[in-house]
């Protein structure tokens, strides 16, 4: 077999479909979020405004977090020194897990190296702990959840997105004595919609199913203390497992689950993705502790964040731009073509100093390619004016449909 040709062809197929990913070479400016320096392939460098960061609240630039991280480096050095079982459990890890359990009102928490790993490891391991476990998964669940469900090898049922009637049909058809788990997200990050957590929890309880909630795009952002949509809606105590990340609103890195002590202990004892990997370094865990603690006390940042999202949606809609329906902080703008999506993104970056990444298949279905904007409390009205003006000119230049299906 000609390995090199086969490998090269796999990349060429992606390029031919217009969905080849190009990384933007960025260096964020400390203390000046959301500005960054973009280095072009030519080597020329320009300042740009980042409009697609998952550092939703700018916590990656919060002096309180940075000071905590500097202290941790001075106190403990760089790495953790091993896996959690072999010298890699520092006091920072213990303290962070306690902080996370408190955030969600649970008895225990378990840290992972990323949100992807926490989803994949936990969902796969649950199927080993509970033989015959049937997982009922929302069709738009994140790739990490899908990977964990598949890797567990057990039976799975996919229900239509946020369709509780369909979920109930599937639950009712399953054997009454079979172990069951409903896996879903709170905020779906590509469309910006939010699941009905209370109704899903009630439905799961009716059929004696456990619940697994991914709050990755909600932790830090919703609820009076940043516990996510489950805190905002007052249902955290009705969810068996709440999973989240430290790499988005908290501005650091890592993933976690929170649940009762027995379940967390079981995952800790059986999940290869936890057992056989080096633990997060103290500098990251110390930063996460400071971030979570700070956000628990500063709800005004969440209020400002929601206000910025509402303003941007309104301005885009007023300009006739095809902003997609969203009840969250996510502001997706439909393009509907991968080539045009990347073209607009490239022109925004090169000509207007605006960075937003094109979102193409397989992240979203073909034909729904979009630009996904994530306004933060630090994006000003003037920045929004410049953004909307640039989009209006590019929509006309590229002859892309506006609201109501009217071509520019």
XYZ file of C-alpha atoms in Angstrom:
408
model
C 0.000 0.000 0.000
C 1.149 3.529 -0.779
C 0.776 4.943 2.714
C 1.926 8.460 1.902
C -0.550 8.833 -0.947
C -3.432 7.504 1.141
C -2.613 9.885 3.974
C -2.213 12.843 1.613
C -5.484 11.989 -0.138
C -7.356 12.022 3.189
C -6.309 15.635 3.691
C -7.033 16.595 0.077
C -10.605 15.328 0.467
C -11.102 17.687 3.393
C -9.646 20.567 1.356
C -11.859 19.783 -1.650
C -14.953 20.046 0.553
C -13.902 23.496 1.738
C -13.578 22.467 5.377
C -9.809 22.303 5.818
C -8.904 23.878 9.135
C -6.195 26.529 9.334
C -4.976 27.564 12.779
C -4.670 31.265 13.545
C -1.301 32.047 15.123
C -2.360 34.227 18.073
C -0.679 35.695 21.134
C -3.144 37.102 23.655
C -2.331 40.373 25.393
C -2.135 40.077 29.147
C -4.483 42.583 30.751
C -5.972 43.664 27.415
C -8.607 41.044 26.612
C -9.996 40.467 23.930
C -7.004 41.803 21.968
C -4.344 39.505 20.547
C -1.467 39.669 18.082
C -2.005 37.610 14.933
C 1.093 36.509 13.030
C 0.370 36.007 9.343
C 1.998 33.152 7.386
C 4.285 35.832 5.890
C 5.569 36.651 9.374
C 3.858 40.041 9.546
C 2.107 40.659 12.866
C -1.090 42.643 13.475
C -3.330 43.272 16.475
C -6.816 41.760 16.217
C -9.942 41.473 18.343
C -10.887 37.898 19.224
C -14.628 37.226 18.849
C -14.733 33.450 19.261
C -12.886 32.680 22.480
C -14.345 30.192 24.942
C -12.708 32.255 27.687
C -16.204 33.652 27.998
C -15.581 35.964 30.955
C -11.954 36.874 30.336
C -10.895 34.986 33.441
C -7.664 34.020 31.717
C -6.642 37.660 32.280
C -8.037 38.140 35.790
C -5.155 39.320 38.045
C -6.552 37.280 40.945
C -6.140 34.074 38.939
C -2.754 35.028 37.530
C -1.422 35.899 40.990
C -2.586 32.533 42.335
C -0.826 30.754 39.482
C 2.419 32.655 40.042
C 2.337 31.753 43.739
C 1.786 28.077 42.889
C 4.812 28.033 40.590
C 6.918 29.646 43.301
C 5.642 27.219 45.938
C 5.470 23.920 44.032
C 7.311 24.225 40.718
C 5.969 23.233 37.310
C 4.513 19.743 36.926
C 2.608 17.547 39.347
C 5.187 14.769 39.255
C 2.970 11.835 38.362
C -0.450 10.280 38.114
C -2.956 10.960 40.867
C -2.157 7.572 42.383
C 1.624 7.971 42.203
C 2.685 11.269 43.808
C 0.485 13.439 41.539
C -2.171 14.340 44.104
C -1.091 17.681 45.495
C -2.976 19.707 48.065
C -4.107 21.919 45.164
C -5.948 18.967 43.609
C -7.675 18.117 46.863
C -8.715 21.725 47.400
C -9.963 22.132 43.824
C -12.121 19.007 43.989
C -13.678 20.292 47.202
C -14.344 23.655 45.536
C -16.029 21.942 42.575
C -18.181 19.694 44.729
C -19.343 22.765 46.644
C -20.066 24.632 43.383
C -22.581 21.994 42.314
C -23.864 20.978 45.739
C -22.442 17.464 45.437
C -20.544 15.282 47.872
C -17.488 14.738 45.699
C -15.686 15.737 42.503
C -13.012 14.199 40.301
C -10.507 16.094 38.152
C -9.479 15.096 34.632
C -7.005 16.636 32.209
C -9.762 18.033 29.962
C -13.512 18.173 29.522
C -13.193 15.742 26.616
C -11.445 13.205 28.825
C -13.922 13.600 31.679
C -16.833 12.851 29.339
C -15.179 10.022 27.462
C -13.725 8.319 30.534
C -16.819 8.598 32.712
C -19.396 7.503 30.140
C -17.278 4.569 28.994
C -16.474 3.483 32.559
C -20.085 3.624 33.737
C -20.893 0.897 31.212
C -18.246 -1.340 32.772
C -19.458 -0.647 36.294
C -23.118 -1.182 35.330
C -23.295 -4.108 32.868
C -26.123 -3.743 30.386
C -26.435 -0.005 31.002
C -28.553 1.606 28.281
C -27.488 5.167 27.529
C -30.068 7.546 26.075
C -28.138 10.299 24.318
C -29.291 13.571 22.771
C -28.442 13.534 19.070
C -26.466 16.805 19.360
C -24.299 15.744 22.280
C -20.624 16.663 22.085
C -18.143 14.399 20.309
C -16.524 13.516 23.645
C -19.827 12.197 24.992
C -20.427 10.213 21.802
C -16.913 8.755 22.040
C -17.432 7.673 25.645
C -20.811 6.119 24.890
C -19.406 4.203 21.906
C -16.209 3.143 23.659
C -18.204 1.647 26.506
C -19.617 -0.850 24.024
C -23.061 -1.073 25.601
C -26.519 -0.474 24.145
C -27.399 3.106 23.288
C -30.456 4.969 22.097
C -30.308 8.360 20.388
C -33.208 10.750 20.951
C -34.034 13.755 18.801
C -32.484 16.969 20.051
C -34.286 18.298 23.120
C -37.304 16.146 22.195
C -38.589 14.808 25.511
C -41.545 13.049 23.902
C -39.138 11.007 21.797
C -36.950 10.347 24.826
C -39.948 9.036 26.738
C -40.866 6.720 23.873
C -37.385 5.219 24.008
C -37.358 4.962 27.806
C -40.796 3.317 27.872
C -39.713 0.750 25.272
C -36.616 -0.292 27.227
C -36.717 -3.201 29.698
C -37.999 -1.896 33.022
C -35.282 -3.658 35.015
C -32.354 -2.554 32.802
C -29.960 0.092 34.156
C -30.439 3.355 32.279
C -28.757 6.726 31.966
C -29.888 9.878 30.143
C -26.920 11.888 28.828
C -27.477 15.454 27.687
C -26.060 18.975 27.762
C -27.372 22.185 29.242
C -26.103 24.747 26.706
C -25.499 23.379 23.218
C -22.574 25.435 22.048
C -23.110 25.489 18.295
C -26.786 26.542 18.293
C -26.959 28.293 21.652
C -30.115 26.524 22.818
C -30.674 25.188 26.342
C -32.223 21.900 27.414
C -35.196 21.665 29.787
C -33.255 20.285 32.728
C -36.145 20.004 35.165
C -38.386 18.109 32.751
C -35.549 15.811 31.679
C -34.724 14.990 35.310
C -38.383 14.239 36.088
C -38.659 11.998 33.051
C -35.497 10.104 33.949
C -36.728 9.559 37.504
C -40.071 8.259 36.201
C -38.221 5.461 34.395
C -35.606 4.906 37.107
C -32.790 6.274 34.930
C -29.697 8.137 36.091
C -28.892 11.543 34.624
C -25.583 12.779 33.224
C -25.404 16.497 32.450
C -22.634 18.210 30.497
C -22.446 21.824 31.764
C -19.230 22.671 29.923
C -20.630 25.789 28.233
C -22.580 26.873 31.313
C -20.346 26.513 34.383
C -19.223 29.907 35.599
C -21.806 31.579 33.366
C -25.211 30.734 34.868
C -26.543 30.603 38.409
C -25.863 33.050 41.221
C -22.535 31.368 41.997
C -21.709 30.083 38.518
C -22.919 26.516 39.056
C -24.430 26.421 35.583
C -27.956 26.090 34.250
C -28.661 23.393 36.821
C -28.024 25.962 39.562
C -29.975 28.664 37.741
C -32.975 26.353 37.380
C -32.683 24.941 40.898
C -32.309 21.330 39.777
C -28.657 20.470 40.525
C -29.790 18.142 43.312
C -31.921 16.223 40.795
C -28.996 15.468 38.451
C -26.854 12.454 39.332
C -23.649 13.496 37.544
C -22.710 17.033 36.557
C -19.693 17.354 34.275
C -17.837 20.551 33.479
C -14.648 22.159 32.308
C -12.049 24.515 33.713
C -10.956 25.620 30.226
C -13.811 27.914 29.241
C -15.523 30.345 31.633
C -12.969 29.574 34.363
C -10.141 30.504 32.001
C -7.684 27.719 32.834
C -7.633 24.044 31.732
C -9.034 20.684 32.825
C -12.303 18.810 33.203
C -14.245 17.241 36.042
C -17.300 15.390 37.227
C -19.275 15.925 40.423
C -21.626 13.378 41.979
C -22.144 11.423 45.181
C -19.086 9.988 46.879
C -19.656 6.361 45.873
C -20.035 7.143 42.178
C -16.967 9.384 42.111
C -14.975 6.721 43.951
C -16.058 4.103 41.408
C -14.962 6.234 38.437
C -11.704 7.058 40.217
C -11.059 3.365 40.745
C -11.974 2.089 37.258
C -11.486 4.791 34.585
C -8.271 4.297 32.567
C -8.496 7.904 31.348
C -8.081 8.991 34.955
C -5.784 6.319 36.350
C -3.095 6.230 33.663
C -2.402 9.902 32.979
C -0.277 12.545 34.655
C -2.376 14.858 36.782
C -2.865 18.553 36.107
C 0.091 20.687 37.250
C -0.299 22.750 40.436
C -0.169 26.014 38.478
C -3.419 25.111 36.688
C -5.239 23.717 39.694
C -4.303 26.772 41.771
C -5.592 29.056 39.013
C -8.835 27.102 38.788
C -9.397 27.300 42.546
C -8.962 31.074 42.447
C -11.215 31.435 39.402
C -14.078 29.347 40.775
C -13.877 31.035 44.175
C -13.842 34.507 42.576
C -16.760 33.815 40.234
C -18.871 32.427 43.073
C -18.780 35.945 44.532
C -19.144 38.042 41.371
C -22.518 37.498 39.765
C -22.311 40.956 38.201
C -19.876 39.552 35.630
C -22.485 37.008 34.522
C -25.122 39.750 34.292
C -22.800 41.838 32.102
C -22.023 38.823 29.944
C -25.686 38.142 29.200
C -26.279 41.823 28.427
C -23.464 41.847 25.881
C -24.870 38.765 24.139
C -28.351 40.309 23.962
C -26.985 43.546 22.485
C -24.950 41.774 19.810
C -27.901 39.607 18.746
C -30.128 42.666 18.494
C -27.596 44.633 16.449
C -27.041 41.776 14.036
C -30.777 41.184 13.607
C -31.350 44.910 13.011
C -28.740 44.794 10.258
C -30.541 41.877 8.604
C -27.742 39.426 9.296
C -28.875 35.781 9.659
C -28.227 35.428 13.385
C -29.599 32.048 14.433
C -32.080 31.704 17.328
C -30.206 31.439 20.624
C -31.361 31.730 24.224
C -27.833 31.661 25.590
C -24.602 33.617 25.299
C -23.727 31.912 21.999
C -24.336 34.075 18.894
C -24.228 31.908 15.745
C -24.571 33.525 12.310
C -25.610 31.196 9.505
C -23.569 31.118 6.296
C -24.639 27.715 4.964
C -21.608 27.033 2.776
C -18.141 25.924 3.901
C -16.204 27.867 1.256
C -18.062 31.116 1.919
C -17.784 30.560 5.663
C -14.009 30.316 5.532
C -13.781 33.144 3.010
C -15.676 35.549 5.263
C -13.608 34.472 8.267
C -10.372 35.035 6.332
C -11.444 38.481 5.128
C -12.595 39.549 8.585
C -9.186 38.630 9.964
C -6.991 39.973 7.158
C -8.919 43.130 6.277
C -10.758 44.119 9.463
C -8.672 42.782 12.358
C -11.591 40.627 13.525
C -10.977 36.982 14.377
C -13.868 34.515 14.312
C -13.311 30.895 13.343
C -15.497 29.266 10.658
C -17.508 26.352 12.022
C -17.868 23.654 9.393
C -18.669 19.939 9.174
C -18.215 17.678 11.146
C -18.666 20.122 14.045
C -22.030 21.122 12.548
C -24.116 19.384 9.822
C -23.326 20.195 6.198
C -25.383 23.128 4.974
C -25.415 24.789 8.396
C -21.895 26.193 8.345
C -21.691 29.288 10.502
C -19.641 31.907 12.263
C -19.938 31.498 16.026
C -19.505 34.696 18.027
C -18.956 34.706 21.782
C -19.234 38.268 23.102
C -17.730 38.828 26.530
C -18.118 41.586 29.140
C -15.037 43.169 27.549
C -16.466 43.581 24.024
C -17.564 47.210 23.802
C -20.341 48.864 21.795
C -17.696 50.328 19.503
C -16.289 46.858 18.833
C -19.789 45.631 18.019
C -20.339 48.557 15.643
C -17.146 47.685 13.774
C -18.054 43.998 13.672
C -21.582 44.512 12.324
C -20.342 47.033 9.752
C -17.688 44.585 8.524
C -20.199 41.738 8.320
C -22.667 43.877 6.375
C -20.044 44.744 3.782
C -18.876 41.150 3.437
C -22.407 39.776 3.210
C -23.010 42.116 0.284
C -19.655 41.351 -1.304
C -20.154 37.568 -1.081
C -23.893 37.735 -1.959
C -24.944 35.591 1.004
C -28.559 35.322 2.180
C -29.707 37.621 4.951
C -32.640 37.310 7.316
C -35.769 36.241 5.526
C -33.762 34.450 2.834
C -33.118 37.613 0.787
C -29.759 37.710 -0.953
C -27.714 40.837 -0.410
